[in-house]
Amino acid sequence: MADEAPFQFLHSEVIEYIYKSADSGEAENGRNITKLENMGLRVGQGLIERLTKDTARFKDELDIMKFICKDFWTCVFKKQIDNLRTNHQGIYVLQDNKFRLLSHLSAGKQYLEHAPKYLAFTCGLVRGALSNLGVKSIVTAEVSIMPACKFQVMIQKS
Amino acid sequence: MADEAPFQFLHSEVIEYIYKSADSGEAENGRNITKLENMGLRVGQGLIERLTKDTARFKDELDIMKFICKDFWTCVFKKQIDNLRTNHQGIYVLQDNKFRLLSHLSAGKQYLEHAPKYLAFTCGLVRGALSNLGVKSIVTAEVSIMPACKFQVMIQKS
């Protein structure tokens, strides 16, 4: 039994609930994505606070990103990010080859259009975690072949 | 780092979201409790299906209840139920001396009134799990001293 199952099932129910209680249509879909993203944001803030309680200070931005890819990802998804790339100018790409919140969807192309609603929460999760570590960012996600997916983090210099 | 933290934080956000998007008032509070209970119901159904995939058939109702108290509870809350009692006539009382979804609330009496919204999801969770095992039930919860709480399961004979 996978340890993260209660979290996965609850995550699916939240999406279901938000979409069910809203009208359909493009504008509404955007609002639902925002709701999920905001929920993720707050969960990310809470989690990172608890996770870093006894951690030494991070030495730089890359150090923070590595923590997100390893400790933070493992806490939520029971696996690490498979690949982290950066252009060393504030853009990071986190690739998860088997993203848990997509793995229950079939791999067929017809499901690709549903992917955004399964990624919004996690985009917020990463943004929330980073923000609590003092790093302002924009996080987006893309799927090419399910259940692999990439999260792009653009650091916002203030 | 407690393993169940992502689930806990998400659970809190769901409560927050449902209460925030609704009007206040007694009737509305009742509807929110129902929403949380229904969400728990579906999560419970999904979880128990996965958990019992490779399990031998249960020999009776008590056997099922023991599974809920041990395997099911451990999967969701990373601990077992501390005490299971029954009157052998279809009523079971499951006591958790340190219920995880209450443990972030302070133990003061002034928080007791908030307890129901933190218990509704789990009542549904138990009812959903049981219903998928063919046992129809009514599940209620009560808190006397936080974070201890009791779930009462009344089996509905059909």
Coordinates of C-alpha atoms in Angstrom, one line a residue:
Chain A
M1 CA 0.0 0.0 0.0
A2 CA 1.5 3.3 -1.1
D3 CA 1.9 5.7 1.8
E4 CA 0.7 8.7 -0.1
A5 CA -2.7 7.2 -1.0
P6 CA -4.8 9.1 1.5
F7 CA -3.3 12.3 0.2
Q8 CA -3.9 11.3 -3.4
F9 CA -7.5 10.4 -2.9
L10 CA -8.2 13.6 -0.9
H11 CA -6.5 15.6 -3.6
S12 CA -8.8 14.0 -6.3
E13 CA -11.8 14.7 -4.2
V14 CA -10.9 18.3 -3.8
I15 CA -10.6 18.7 -7.6
E16 CA -13.9 16.9 -8.0
Y17 CA -15.6 19.1 -5.3
I18 CA -14.3 22.4 -6.8
Y19 CA -15.3 21.5 -10.3
K20 CA -18.6 20.1 -9.4
S21 CA -19.7 23.2 -7.3
A22 CA -18.8 25.6 -10.1
D23 CA -20.3 26.3 -13.5
S24 CA -18.5 25.1 -16.5
G25 CA -16.9 27.3 -19.1
E26 CA -13.4 28.7 -19.8
A27 CA -13.5 31.6 -17.2
E28 CA -14.8 29.3 -14.5
N29 CA -12.1 26.8 -15.3
G30 CA -9.5 29.5 -14.8
R31 CA -11.0 30.4 -11.4
N32 CA -11.0 26.7 -10.3
I33 CA -7.3 26.4 -11.3
T34 CA -6.6 29.5 -9.2
K35 CA -8.5 28.0 -6.2
L36 CA -6.5 24.8 -6.4
E37 CA -3.3 26.8 -6.8
N38 CA -4.1 28.9 -3.7
M39 CA -4.9 25.8 -1.7
G40 CA -1.5 24.3 -2.7
L41 CA 0.2 27.6 -1.8
R42 CA -1.1 27.4 1.8
V43 CA -0.3 23.7 2.2
G44 CA 3.2 24.3 0.8
Q45 CA 3.7 27.2 3.3
G46 CA 2.6 25.0 6.2
L47 CA 4.6 22.0 5.2
I48 CA 7.9 23.8 4.5
E49 CA 7.7 25.5 7.9
R50 CA 7.4 22.1 9.6
L51 CA 10.1 20.5 7.4
T52 CA 12.7 23.2 7.8
K53 CA 12.2 23.6 11.6
D54 CA 15.5 21.9 12.4
T55 CA 17.3 22.5 9.2
A56 CA 20.5 24.5 8.8
R57 CA 20.2 27.7 6.8
F58 CA 20.4 27.3 3.1
K59 CA 23.5 28.7 1.5
D60 CA 21.9 29.9 -1.8
E61 CA 19.0 29.6 -4.1
L62 CA 20.3 26.3 -5.7
D63 CA 20.6 24.8 -2.2
I64 CA 16.9 25.7 -1.6
M65 CA 15.9 24.1 -4.9
K66 CA 17.7 20.9 -4.1
F67 CA 15.8 20.8 -0.8
I68 CA 12.5 21.1 -2.6
C69 CA 13.5 18.4 -5.1
K70 CA 14.6 16.0 -2.4
D71 CA 13.2 16.4 1.1
F72 CA 10.1 18.4 0.2
W73 CA 9.1 16.2 -2.8
T74 CA 9.7 13.0 -0.8
C75 CA 7.6 14.2 2.1
V76 CA 4.6 14.8 -0.3
F77 CA 5.1 12.3 -3.1
K78 CA 7.3 9.6 -1.5
K79 CA 9.9 10.0 -4.3
Q80 CA 12.4 12.6 -5.3
I81 CA 12.4 14.8 -8.4
D82 CA 14.1 12.8 -11.1
N83 CA 15.9 15.7 -12.8
L84 CA 16.7 19.3 -11.9
R85 CA 18.0 21.7 -14.5
T86 CA 18.8 25.4 -14.3
N87 CA 20.0 28.1 -16.6
H88 CA 21.7 29.8 -13.6
Q89 CA 19.7 32.9 -14.3
G90 CA 16.7 32.1 -12.1
I91 CA 14.9 29.4 -14.1
Y92 CA 14.7 25.9 -12.8
V93 CA 13.1 22.9 -14.4
L94 CA 12.0 20.1 -12.1
Q95 CA 11.2 16.9 -13.9
D96 CA 9.2 14.1 -12.3
N97 CA 9.1 11.0 -14.5
K98 CA 6.2 9.5 -12.6
F99 CA 4.2 12.2 -11.0
R100 CA 1.9 10.6 -8.5
L101 CA -1.0 13.0 -8.9
L102 CA -1.2 12.0 -12.6
S103 CA -0.4 8.3 -12.3
H104 CA -4.1 7.4 -11.9
L105 CA -5.0 9.0 -15.3
S106 CA -4.5 6.8 -18.3
A107 CA -1.6 7.7 -20.5
G108 CA -3.7 8.3 -23.6
K109 CA -3.5 11.6 -25.3
Q110 CA -7.2 12.2 -24.7
Y111 CA -6.5 12.8 -21.1
L112 CA -3.8 15.4 -21.6
E113 CA -6.4 18.2 -21.6
H114 CA -7.3 17.2 -18.0
A115 CA -3.8 17.4 -16.8
P116 CA -3.8 21.1 -15.8
K117 CA -6.3 20.6 -13.0
Y118 CA -4.1 17.9 -11.6
L119 CA -1.0 20.1 -11.6
A120 CA -2.4 23.4 -10.3
F121 CA -2.3 22.4 -6.6
T122 CA 1.3 21.3 -6.9
C123 CA 2.4 24.5 -8.7
G124 CA 1.0 26.3 -5.7
L125 CA 2.6 23.9 -3.3
V126 CA 6.1 24.7 -4.7
R127 CA 5.4 28.4 -4.9
G128 CA 4.2 28.4 -1.3
A129 CA 7.2 26.4 0.0
L130 CA 9.6 28.8 -1.8
S131 CA 7.8 31.9 -0.6
N132 CA 8.2 30.8 3.0
L133 CA 11.9 30.5 2.3
G134 CA 12.0 34.0 1.1
V135 CA 12.1 33.2 -2.6
K136 CA 9.4 34.7 -4.8
S137 CA 8.6 32.7 -7.9
I138 CA 6.2 31.9 -10.7
V139 CA 5.6 28.2 -11.1
T140 CA 4.1 26.5 -14.1
A141 CA 3.8 22.9 -15.2
E142 CA 3.6 21.0 -18.4
V143 CA 3.0 17.4 -19.4
S144 CA 4.2 15.9 -22.6
I145 CA 3.9 12.1 -21.9
M146 CA 1.9 11.1 -18.9
P147 CA 2.6 10.5 -16.1
A148 CA 5.9 12.4 -16.6
C149 CA 5.7 16.2 -16.0
K150 CA 7.9 19.2 -15.7
F151 CA 7.5 22.1 -13.2
Q152 CA 9.2 25.3 -14.3
V153 CA 10.1 27.7 -11.5
M154 CA 10.9 31.3 -12.5
I155 CA 12.5 33.2 -9.6
Q156 CA 11.2 36.8 -9.3
K157 CA 14.0 39.1 -8.3
S158 CA 12.8 41.8 -6.2
Chain B
M1 CA 8.7 14.9 10.1
A2 CA 5.4 13.1 10.5
D3 CA 4.5 11.2 7.3
E4 CA 0.9 12.2 7.4
A5 CA 1.6 16.0 7.4
P6 CA 0.7 16.6 3.7
F7 CA -2.7 14.9 4.3
Q8 CA -3.2 16.9 7.5
F9 CA -2.5 20.2 5.9
L10 CA -4.7 19.4 2.9
H11 CA -7.5 18.4 5.2
S12 CA -7.3 21.7 7.1
E13 CA -7.3 23.6 3.8
V14 CA -10.4 21.8 2.6
I15 CA -12.3 22.7 5.8
E16 CA -11.1 26.3 5.4
Y17 CA -12.1 26.4 1.8
I18 CA -15.6 24.9 2.4
Y19 CA -16.3 27.2 5.3
K20 CA -14.9 30.3 3.6
S21 CA -17.0 29.8 0.4
A22 CA -20.2 29.4 2.4
D23 CA -22.4 31.8 4.4
S24 CA -22.3 31.4 8.1
G25 CA -25.3 30.3 10.2
E26 CA -26.5 27.1 11.6
A27 CA -28.1 25.6 8.5
E28 CA -25.0 26.4 6.5
N29 CA -22.8 24.8 9.1
G30 CA -24.9 21.6 8.8
R31 CA -24.4 21.6 5.0
N32 CA -20.7 22.1 5.4
I33 CA -20.5 19.2 7.7
T34 CA -22.4 17.1 5.2
K35 CA -20.0 18.2 2.4
L36 CA -17.0 17.1 4.5
E37 CA -18.6 13.9 5.4
N38 CA -19.4 13.1 1.8
M39 CA -15.8 13.9 0.8
G40 CA -14.6 11.5 3.5
L41 CA -17.0 8.9 2.3
R42 CA -15.5 8.8 -1.2
V43 CA -12.0 8.9 0.0
G44 CA -12.8 6.0 2.4
Q45 CA -14.3 4.0 -0.5
G46 CA -11.3 4.5 -2.7
L47 CA -8.8 3.7 0.1
I48 CA -10.4 0.6 1.3
E49 CA -10.6 -0.8 -2.2
R50 CA -6.9 -0.4 -2.6
L51 CA -6.1 -1.6 0.9
T52 CA -8.1 -4.8 0.6
K53 CA -7.0 -5.7 -2.9
D54 CA -4.9 -8.6 -1.7
T55 CA -6.5 -9.3 1.6
A56 CA -8.3 -12.6 2.5
R57 CA -12.0 -12.3 3.0
F58 CA -13.2 -11.1 6.4
K59 CA -14.8 -13.8 8.5
D60 CA -17.3 -11.5 10.2
E61 CA -18.2 -8.0 11.2
L62 CA -15.8 -7.9 14.1
D63 CA -13.0 -8.9 11.8
I64 CA -13.8 -6.0 9.5
M65 CA -13.9 -3.6 12.4
K66 CA -10.4 -4.8 13.5
F67 CA -9.1 -4.2 10.0
I68 CA -10.5 -0.6 10.2
C69 CA -8.9 0.0 13.6
K70 CA -5.5 -1.4 12.5
D71 CA -4.6 -1.4 8.8
F72 CA -7.0 1.3 7.7
W73 CA -6.3 3.7 10.6
T74 CA -2.6 3.2 10.2
C75 CA -2.7 4.0 6.5
V76 CA -4.5 7.3 7.1
F77 CA -3.3 8.4 10.5
K78 CA 0.0 6.4 11.0
K79 CA -1.2 4.9 14.2
Q80 CA -3.8 2.4 15.3
I81 CA -7.0 3.0 17.1
D82 CA -6.2 2.7 20.8
N83 CA -9.3 1.0 22.0
L84 CA -12.2 -0.9 20.3
R85 CA -15.3 -1.7 22.3
T86 CA -18.5 -3.3 21.2
N87 CA -21.9 -4.3 22.7
H88 CA -22.0 -7.3 20.3
Q89 CA -25.2 -5.9 19.0
G90 CA -24.0 -3.8 16.2
I91 CA -22.5 -0.9 18.1
Y92 CA -18.7 -0.3 18.0
V93 CA -16.8 2.5 19.7
L94 CA -13.4 3.3 18.3
Q95 CA -11.3 5.4 20.6
D96 CA -8.2 7.3 19.4
N97 CA -6.4 8.9 22.3
K98 CA -4.4 11.2 20.1
F99 CA -6.4 11.9 17.0
R100 CA -4.2 13.5 14.4
L101 CA -6.7 15.8 12.8
L102 CA -7.3 17.4 16.2
S103 CA -3.8 17.5 17.5
H104 CA -3.1 20.9 16.0
L105 CA -5.9 22.4 18.0
S106 CA -5.2 23.5 21.5
A107 CA -6.6 21.4 24.3
G108 CA -8.5 24.2 25.8
K109 CA -12.3 23.9 26.2
Q110 CA -12.9 26.9 24.1
Y111 CA -11.9 24.9 21.0
L112 CA -14.3 22.1 21.7
E113 CA -17.0 23.8 19.6
H114 CA -14.8 23.6 16.6
A115 CA -14.2 19.9 16.9
P116 CA -17.2 18.7 14.8
K117 CA -15.8 20.2 11.6
Y118 CA -12.5 18.3 12.2
L119 CA -14.3 15.0 12.7
A120 CA -16.9 15.1 9.9
F121 CA -14.5 14.0 7.2
T122 CA -13.3 11.0 9.3
C123 CA -16.8 9.9 10.1
G124 CA -17.4 9.7 6.3
L125 CA -14.1 8.0 5.8
V126 CA -15.1 5.2 8.2
R127 CA -18.6 4.9 6.7
G128 CA -17.2 4.8 3.2
A129 CA -14.7 2.1 4.0
L130 CA -17.4 0.0 5.7
S131 CA -19.9 0.5 2.9
N132 CA -17.4 -0.8 0.4
L133 CA -17.0 -3.9 2.5
G134 CA -20.8 -4.4 2.5
V135 CA -21.5 -3.0 5.9
K136 CA -24.0 -0.2 6.1
S137 CA -23.5 2.1 9.1
I138 CA -24.1 5.4 10.8
V139 CA -20.9 6.9 12.2
T140 CA -20.8 9.8 14.7
A141 CA -17.9 11.2 16.7
E142 CA -17.5 12.9 20.1
V143 CA -14.6 14.6 21.8
S144 CA -14.4 14.9 25.6
I145 CA -10.8 15.9 26.1
M146 CA -8.8 17.0 23.1
P147 CA -7.1 15.5 21.2
A148 CA -8.7 12.2 22.3
C149 CA -11.9 11.3 20.5
K150 CA -14.4 8.5 20.0
F151 CA -16.1 7.3 16.8
Q152 CA -19.3 5.4 17.3
V153 CA -20.3 3.0 14.6
M154 CA -23.9 1.8 14.5
I155 CA -24.3 -1.1 12.0
Q156 CA -27.5 -0.8 10.1
K157 CA -29.0 -4.3 9.6
S158 CA -30.7 -4.5 6.2

